[in-house]
mmCIF file of C-alpha atoms in Angstrom:
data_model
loop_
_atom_site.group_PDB
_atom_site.id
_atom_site.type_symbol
_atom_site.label_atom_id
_atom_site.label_comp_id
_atom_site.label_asym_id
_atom_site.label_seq_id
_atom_site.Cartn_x
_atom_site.Cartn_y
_atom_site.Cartn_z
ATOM 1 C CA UNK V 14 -2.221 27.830 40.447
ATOM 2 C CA UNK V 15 -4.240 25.148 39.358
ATOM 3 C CA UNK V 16 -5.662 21.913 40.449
ATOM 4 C CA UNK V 17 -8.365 19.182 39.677
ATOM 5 C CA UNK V 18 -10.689 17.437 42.609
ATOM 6 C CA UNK V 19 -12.212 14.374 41.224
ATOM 7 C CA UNK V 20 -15.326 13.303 42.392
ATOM 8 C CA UNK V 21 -17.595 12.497 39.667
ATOM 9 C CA UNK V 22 -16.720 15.090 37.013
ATOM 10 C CA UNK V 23 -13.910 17.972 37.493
ATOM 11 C CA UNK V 24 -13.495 21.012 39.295
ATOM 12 C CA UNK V 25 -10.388 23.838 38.490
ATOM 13 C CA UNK V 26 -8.875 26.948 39.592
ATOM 14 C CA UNK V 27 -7.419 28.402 37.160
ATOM 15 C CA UNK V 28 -5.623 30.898 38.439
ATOM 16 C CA UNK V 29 -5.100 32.811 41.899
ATOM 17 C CA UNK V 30 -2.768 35.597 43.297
ATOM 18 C CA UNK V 31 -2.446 36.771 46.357
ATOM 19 C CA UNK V 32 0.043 39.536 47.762
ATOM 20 C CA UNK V 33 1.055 40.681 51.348
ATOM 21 C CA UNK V 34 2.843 43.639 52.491
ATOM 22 C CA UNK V 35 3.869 43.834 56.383
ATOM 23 C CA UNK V 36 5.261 46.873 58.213
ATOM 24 C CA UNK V 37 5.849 47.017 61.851
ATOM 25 C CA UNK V 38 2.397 47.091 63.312
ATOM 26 C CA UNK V 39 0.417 46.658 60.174
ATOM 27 C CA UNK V 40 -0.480 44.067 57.506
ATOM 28 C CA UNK V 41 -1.707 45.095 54.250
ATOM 29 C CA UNK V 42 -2.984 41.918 52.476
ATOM 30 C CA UNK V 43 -5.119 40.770 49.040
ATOM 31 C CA UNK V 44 -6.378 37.890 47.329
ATOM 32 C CA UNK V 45 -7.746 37.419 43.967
ATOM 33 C CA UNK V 46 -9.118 33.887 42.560
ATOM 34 C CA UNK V 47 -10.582 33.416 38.602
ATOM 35 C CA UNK V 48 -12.312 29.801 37.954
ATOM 36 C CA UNK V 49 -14.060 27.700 35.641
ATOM 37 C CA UNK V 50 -15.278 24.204 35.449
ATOM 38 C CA UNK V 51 -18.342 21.560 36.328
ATOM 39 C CA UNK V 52 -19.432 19.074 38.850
ATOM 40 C CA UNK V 53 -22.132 16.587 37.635
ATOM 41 C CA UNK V 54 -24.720 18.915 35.655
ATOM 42 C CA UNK V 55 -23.201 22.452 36.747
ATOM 43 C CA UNK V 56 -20.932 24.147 34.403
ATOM 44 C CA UNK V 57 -19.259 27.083 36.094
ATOM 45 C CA UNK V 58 -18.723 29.231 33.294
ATOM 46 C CA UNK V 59 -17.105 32.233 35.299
ATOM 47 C CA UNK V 60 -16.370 32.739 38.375
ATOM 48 C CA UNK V 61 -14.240 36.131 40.370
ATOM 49 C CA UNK V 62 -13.508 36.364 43.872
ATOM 50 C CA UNK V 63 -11.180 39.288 44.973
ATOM 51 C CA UNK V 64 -10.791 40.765 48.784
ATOM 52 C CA UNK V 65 -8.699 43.072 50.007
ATOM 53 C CA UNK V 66 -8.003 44.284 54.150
ATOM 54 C CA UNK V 67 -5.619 45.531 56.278
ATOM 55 C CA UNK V 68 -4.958 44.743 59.936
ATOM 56 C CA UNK V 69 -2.889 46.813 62.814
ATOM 57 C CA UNK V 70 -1.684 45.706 66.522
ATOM 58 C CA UNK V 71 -1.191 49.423 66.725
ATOM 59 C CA UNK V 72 -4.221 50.885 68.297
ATOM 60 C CA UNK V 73 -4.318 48.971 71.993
ATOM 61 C CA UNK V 74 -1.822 46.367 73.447
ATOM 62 C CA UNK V 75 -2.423 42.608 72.521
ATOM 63 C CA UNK V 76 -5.111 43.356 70.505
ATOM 64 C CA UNK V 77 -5.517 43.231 66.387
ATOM 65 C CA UNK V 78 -8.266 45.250 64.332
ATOM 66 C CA UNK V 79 -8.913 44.981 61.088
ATOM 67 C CA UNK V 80 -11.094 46.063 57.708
ATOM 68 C CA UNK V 81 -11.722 44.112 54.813
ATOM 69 C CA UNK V 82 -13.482 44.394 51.536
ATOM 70 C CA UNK V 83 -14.946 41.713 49.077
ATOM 71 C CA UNK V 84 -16.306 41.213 45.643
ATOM 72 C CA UNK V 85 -17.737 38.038 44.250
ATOM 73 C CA UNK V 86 -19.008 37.186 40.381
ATOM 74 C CA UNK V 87 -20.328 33.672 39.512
ATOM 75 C CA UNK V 88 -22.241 32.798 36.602
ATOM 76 C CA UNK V 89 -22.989 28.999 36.331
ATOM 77 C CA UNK V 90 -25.011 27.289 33.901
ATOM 78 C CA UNK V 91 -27.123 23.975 34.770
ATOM 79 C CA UNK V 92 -27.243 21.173 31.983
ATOM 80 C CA UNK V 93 -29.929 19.606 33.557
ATOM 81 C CA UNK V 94 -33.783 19.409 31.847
ATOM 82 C CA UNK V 95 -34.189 22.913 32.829
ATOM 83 C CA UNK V 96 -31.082 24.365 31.618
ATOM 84 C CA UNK V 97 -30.844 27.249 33.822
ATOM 85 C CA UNK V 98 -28.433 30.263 34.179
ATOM 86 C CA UNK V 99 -27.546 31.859 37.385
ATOM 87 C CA UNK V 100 -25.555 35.061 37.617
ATOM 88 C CA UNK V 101 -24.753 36.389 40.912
ATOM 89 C CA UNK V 102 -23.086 39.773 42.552
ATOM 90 C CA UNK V 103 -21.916 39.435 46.001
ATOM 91 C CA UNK V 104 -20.397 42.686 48.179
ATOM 92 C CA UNK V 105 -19.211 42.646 51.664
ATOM 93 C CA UNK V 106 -17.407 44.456 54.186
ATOM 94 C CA UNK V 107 -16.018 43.378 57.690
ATOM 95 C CA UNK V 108 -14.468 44.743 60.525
ATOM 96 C CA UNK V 109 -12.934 42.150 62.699
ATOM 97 C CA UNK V 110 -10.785 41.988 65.787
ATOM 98 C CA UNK V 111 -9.177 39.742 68.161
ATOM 99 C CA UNK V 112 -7.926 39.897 72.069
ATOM 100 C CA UNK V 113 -5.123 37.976 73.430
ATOM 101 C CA UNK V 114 -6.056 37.053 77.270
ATOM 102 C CA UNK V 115 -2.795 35.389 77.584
ATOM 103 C CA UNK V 116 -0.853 33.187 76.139
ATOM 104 C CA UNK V 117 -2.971 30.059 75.373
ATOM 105 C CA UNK V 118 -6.979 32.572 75.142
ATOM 106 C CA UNK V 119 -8.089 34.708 73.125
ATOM 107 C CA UNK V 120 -11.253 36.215 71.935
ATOM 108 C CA UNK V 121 -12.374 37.690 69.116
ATOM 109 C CA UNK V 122 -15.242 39.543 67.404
ATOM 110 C CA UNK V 123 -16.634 40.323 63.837
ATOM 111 C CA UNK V 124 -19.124 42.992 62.346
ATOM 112 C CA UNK V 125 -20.192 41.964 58.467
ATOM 113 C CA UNK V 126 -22.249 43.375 55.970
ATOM 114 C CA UNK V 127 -23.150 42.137 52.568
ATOM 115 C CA UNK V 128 -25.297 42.756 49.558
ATOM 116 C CA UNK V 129 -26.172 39.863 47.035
ATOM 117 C CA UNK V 130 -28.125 39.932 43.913
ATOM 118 C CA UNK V 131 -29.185 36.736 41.825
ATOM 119 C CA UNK V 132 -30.262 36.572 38.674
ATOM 120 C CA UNK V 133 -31.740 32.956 36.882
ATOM 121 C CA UNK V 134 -33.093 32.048 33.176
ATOM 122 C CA UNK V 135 -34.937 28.832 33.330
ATOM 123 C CA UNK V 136 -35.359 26.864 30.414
ATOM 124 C CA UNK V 137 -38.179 23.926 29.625
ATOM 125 C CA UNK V 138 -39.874 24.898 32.687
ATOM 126 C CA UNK V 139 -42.748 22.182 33.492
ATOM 127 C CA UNK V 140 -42.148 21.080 29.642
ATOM 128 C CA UNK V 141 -43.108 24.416 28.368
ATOM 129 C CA UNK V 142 -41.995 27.771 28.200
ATOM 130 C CA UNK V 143 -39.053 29.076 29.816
ATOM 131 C CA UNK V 144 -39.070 31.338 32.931
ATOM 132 C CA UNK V 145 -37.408 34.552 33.784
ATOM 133 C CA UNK V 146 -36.433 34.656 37.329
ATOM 134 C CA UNK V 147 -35.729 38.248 39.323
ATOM 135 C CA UNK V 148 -34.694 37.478 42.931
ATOM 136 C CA UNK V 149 -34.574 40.047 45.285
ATOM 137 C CA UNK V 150 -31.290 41.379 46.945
ATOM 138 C CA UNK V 151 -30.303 39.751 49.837
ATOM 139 C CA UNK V 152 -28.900 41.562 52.222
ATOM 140 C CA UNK V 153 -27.246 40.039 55.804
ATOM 141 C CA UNK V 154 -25.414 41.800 58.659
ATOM 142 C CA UNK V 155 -23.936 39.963 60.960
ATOM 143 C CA UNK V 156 -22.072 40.360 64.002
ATOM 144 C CA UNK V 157 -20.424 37.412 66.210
ATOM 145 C CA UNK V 158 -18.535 36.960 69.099
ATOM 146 C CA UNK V 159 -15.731 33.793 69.594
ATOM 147 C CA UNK V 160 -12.973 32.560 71.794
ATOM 148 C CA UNK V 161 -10.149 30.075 71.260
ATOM 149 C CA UNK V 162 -8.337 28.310 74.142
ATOM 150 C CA UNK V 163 -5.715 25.921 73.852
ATOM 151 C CA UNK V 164 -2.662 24.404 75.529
ATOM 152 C CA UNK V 165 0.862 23.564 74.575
ATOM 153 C CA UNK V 166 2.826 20.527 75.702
ATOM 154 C CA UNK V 167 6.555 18.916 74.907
ATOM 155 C CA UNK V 168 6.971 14.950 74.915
ATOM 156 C CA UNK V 169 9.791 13.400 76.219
ATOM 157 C CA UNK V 170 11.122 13.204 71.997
ATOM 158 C CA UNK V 171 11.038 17.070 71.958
ATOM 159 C CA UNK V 172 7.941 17.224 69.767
ATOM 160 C CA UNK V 173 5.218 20.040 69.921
ATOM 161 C CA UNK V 174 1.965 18.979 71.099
ATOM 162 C CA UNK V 175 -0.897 21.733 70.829
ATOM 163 C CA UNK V 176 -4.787 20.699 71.271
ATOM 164 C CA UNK V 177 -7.223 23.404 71.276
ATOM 165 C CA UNK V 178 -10.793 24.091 71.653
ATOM 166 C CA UNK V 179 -13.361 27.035 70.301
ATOM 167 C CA UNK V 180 -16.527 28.423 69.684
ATOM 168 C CA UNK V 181 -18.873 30.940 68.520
ATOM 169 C CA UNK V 182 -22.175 32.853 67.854
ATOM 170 C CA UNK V 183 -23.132 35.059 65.080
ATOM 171 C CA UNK V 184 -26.784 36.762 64.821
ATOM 172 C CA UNK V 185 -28.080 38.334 61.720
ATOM 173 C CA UNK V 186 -29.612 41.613 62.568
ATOM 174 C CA UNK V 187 -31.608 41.643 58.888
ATOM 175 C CA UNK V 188 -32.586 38.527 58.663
ATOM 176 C CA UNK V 189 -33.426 39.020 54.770
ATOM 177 C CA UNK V 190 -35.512 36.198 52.805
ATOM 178 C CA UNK V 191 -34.947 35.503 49.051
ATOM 179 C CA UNK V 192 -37.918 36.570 47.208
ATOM 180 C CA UNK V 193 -38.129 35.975 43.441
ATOM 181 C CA UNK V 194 -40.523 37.843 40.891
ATOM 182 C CA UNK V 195 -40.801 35.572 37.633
ATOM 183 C CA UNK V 196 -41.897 35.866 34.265
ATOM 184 C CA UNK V 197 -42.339 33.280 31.224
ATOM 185 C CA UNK V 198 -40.605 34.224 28.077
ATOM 186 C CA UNK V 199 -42.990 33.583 26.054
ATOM 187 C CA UNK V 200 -45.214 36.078 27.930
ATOM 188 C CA UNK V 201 -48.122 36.429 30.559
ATOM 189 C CA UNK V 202 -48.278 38.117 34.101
ATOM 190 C CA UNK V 203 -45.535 38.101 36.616
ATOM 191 C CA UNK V 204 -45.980 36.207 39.576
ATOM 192 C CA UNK V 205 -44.113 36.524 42.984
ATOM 193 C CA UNK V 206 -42.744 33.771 44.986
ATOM 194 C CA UNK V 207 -41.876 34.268 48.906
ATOM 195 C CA UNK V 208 -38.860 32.472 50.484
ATOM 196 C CA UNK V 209 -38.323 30.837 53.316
ATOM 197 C CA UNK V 210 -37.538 33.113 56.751
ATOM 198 C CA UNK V 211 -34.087 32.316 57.116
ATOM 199 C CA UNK V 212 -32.332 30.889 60.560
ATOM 200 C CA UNK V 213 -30.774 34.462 61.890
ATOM 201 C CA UNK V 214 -28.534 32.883 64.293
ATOM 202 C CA UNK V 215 -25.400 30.768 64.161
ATOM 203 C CA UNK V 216 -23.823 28.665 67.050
ATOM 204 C CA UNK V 217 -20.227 27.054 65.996
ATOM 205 C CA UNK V 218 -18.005 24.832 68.399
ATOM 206 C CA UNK V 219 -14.955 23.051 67.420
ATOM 207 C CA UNK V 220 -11.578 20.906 68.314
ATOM 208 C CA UNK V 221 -7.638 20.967 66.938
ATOM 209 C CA UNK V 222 -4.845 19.865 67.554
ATOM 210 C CA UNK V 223 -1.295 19.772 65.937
ATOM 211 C CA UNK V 224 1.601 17.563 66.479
ATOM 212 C CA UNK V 225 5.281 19.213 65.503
ATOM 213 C CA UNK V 226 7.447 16.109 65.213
ATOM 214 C CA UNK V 227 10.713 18.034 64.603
ATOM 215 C CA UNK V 228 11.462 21.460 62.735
ATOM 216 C CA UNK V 229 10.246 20.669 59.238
ATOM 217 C CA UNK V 230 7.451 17.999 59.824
ATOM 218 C CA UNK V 231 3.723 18.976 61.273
ATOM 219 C CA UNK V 232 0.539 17.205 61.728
ATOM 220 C CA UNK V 233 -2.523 18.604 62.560
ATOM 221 C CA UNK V 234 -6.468 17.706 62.874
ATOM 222 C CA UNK V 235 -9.714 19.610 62.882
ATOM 223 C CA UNK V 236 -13.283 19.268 63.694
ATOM 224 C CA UNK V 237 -16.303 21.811 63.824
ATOM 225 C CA UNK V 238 -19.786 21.855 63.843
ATOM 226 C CA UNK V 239 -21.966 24.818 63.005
ATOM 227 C CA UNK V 240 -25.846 25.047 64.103
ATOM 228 C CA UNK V 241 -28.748 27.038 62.615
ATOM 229 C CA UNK V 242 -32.499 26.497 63.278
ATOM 230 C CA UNK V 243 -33.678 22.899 61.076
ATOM 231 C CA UNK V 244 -29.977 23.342 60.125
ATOM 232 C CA UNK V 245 -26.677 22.000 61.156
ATOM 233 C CA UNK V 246 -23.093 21.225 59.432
ATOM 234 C CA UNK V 247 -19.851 18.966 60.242
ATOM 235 C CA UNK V 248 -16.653 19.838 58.383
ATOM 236 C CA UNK V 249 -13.216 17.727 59.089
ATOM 237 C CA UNK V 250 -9.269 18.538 58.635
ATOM 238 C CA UNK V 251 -6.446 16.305 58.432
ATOM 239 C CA UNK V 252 -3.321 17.897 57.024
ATOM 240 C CA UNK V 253 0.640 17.658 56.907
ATOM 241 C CA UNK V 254 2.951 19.999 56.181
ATOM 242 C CA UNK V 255 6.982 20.026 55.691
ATOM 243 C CA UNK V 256 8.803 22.926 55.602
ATOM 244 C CA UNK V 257 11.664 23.046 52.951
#
């Protein structure tokens, strides 16, 4: 699959797979993604993302568990004055399930661990030499909590009308800060740099609904928010979809 967003310059996908195998109680699932391309003065000369997990309603009555596992490798290069050149690992594992209340509730947790390195080559740093860059590894486990409510309605035409409300928290037990340890190329002394103490927590709250006009056309909406400390976010849905 491939496609081109243009905002400014290009971004594609070249190509992604994904499989999924179901048996009665269980569904065995994977996703693999491969892209290249720029956006202003970033040229994404490689980038991997695979994940794997498997999920079972098996082991307690309206309930789903699952595992997961995760690999991501990006290196981008920057064409602005400083040329740089960023490669990063990233590793993670999850465990996630979900509870169904009743029909219209449900809650559901999350417990996350990952391990990123990043690596960067500066070039024409301050006009002069350029500068090796060694981050640290950055490391996060989080676990979060969530719930979903939402409510289901027929008009008088027959369509489906579903609004629905949720939220959640996450909390980063680690709490790990990007430190970098650089070095010019040309030579001379390392010198550290300390980052920022990151915001550990993460409050989310958010709004859908979807409107089922008949059995092939369906419109639906989104809205959520998502708050950190000196840090918040807004992203917005609107989608149809037929079905052939």
């Amino acid at each position: 699959m491939t496609f081109t967003i243009n905002d400014g310059d290009n971004h594609a996908i070249n190509s992604t797979s994904d499989a999924v195998y179901v048996t009665d109680n269980s569904l065995l699932y994977s996703f693999a993604l491969t892209a290249n391309g720029s956006n202003f003065d970033l040229d994404v000369t490689k980038a991997a993302i695979s994940s794997v997990g498997v999920d079972s309603d098996r082991i307690a009555k309206d309930a789903t568990v699952g595992i997961a596992l995760g690999y991501a490798d990006s290196h981008i290069k920057s064409d602005n004055v400083n040329t740089t050149k960023s490669d990063m690992n990233s590793y993670n594992i999850s465990v996630y399930g979900d509870y169904e209340i009743n029909s219209r509730t449900y809650v559901s947790g999350n417990v996350s661990y990952s391990h990123n390195t990043i690596d960067q080559v500066r070039h024409n740093v301050g006009g002069g030499a350029g500068l090796d860059v060694e981050s640290d590894d950055l490391d996060v486990f989080e676990i979060g909590l969530g719930a979903e409510v939402s409510w289901d309605f027929v008009t008088d035409s027959g369509a489906k009308l579903r609004p629905s409300l949720n939220t959640g928290y996450r909390y980063d037990l680690i709490g790990d800060s990007i430190d970098a340890k650089s070095t010019f190329i040309a030579g001379g002394s390392a010198f550290s740099t300390d980052g920022a103490d990151p915001a550990q927590g993460t409050f989310n709250v958010g709004a859908a609904i979807s409107y089922a006009m008949d059995d092939n056309w369906e419109l639906s909406a989104d809205y959520g928010v998502e708050v950190k400390d000196e840090y918040n976010s807004h992203t917005g849905h609107i989608r149809a979809d037929y079905k052939f």
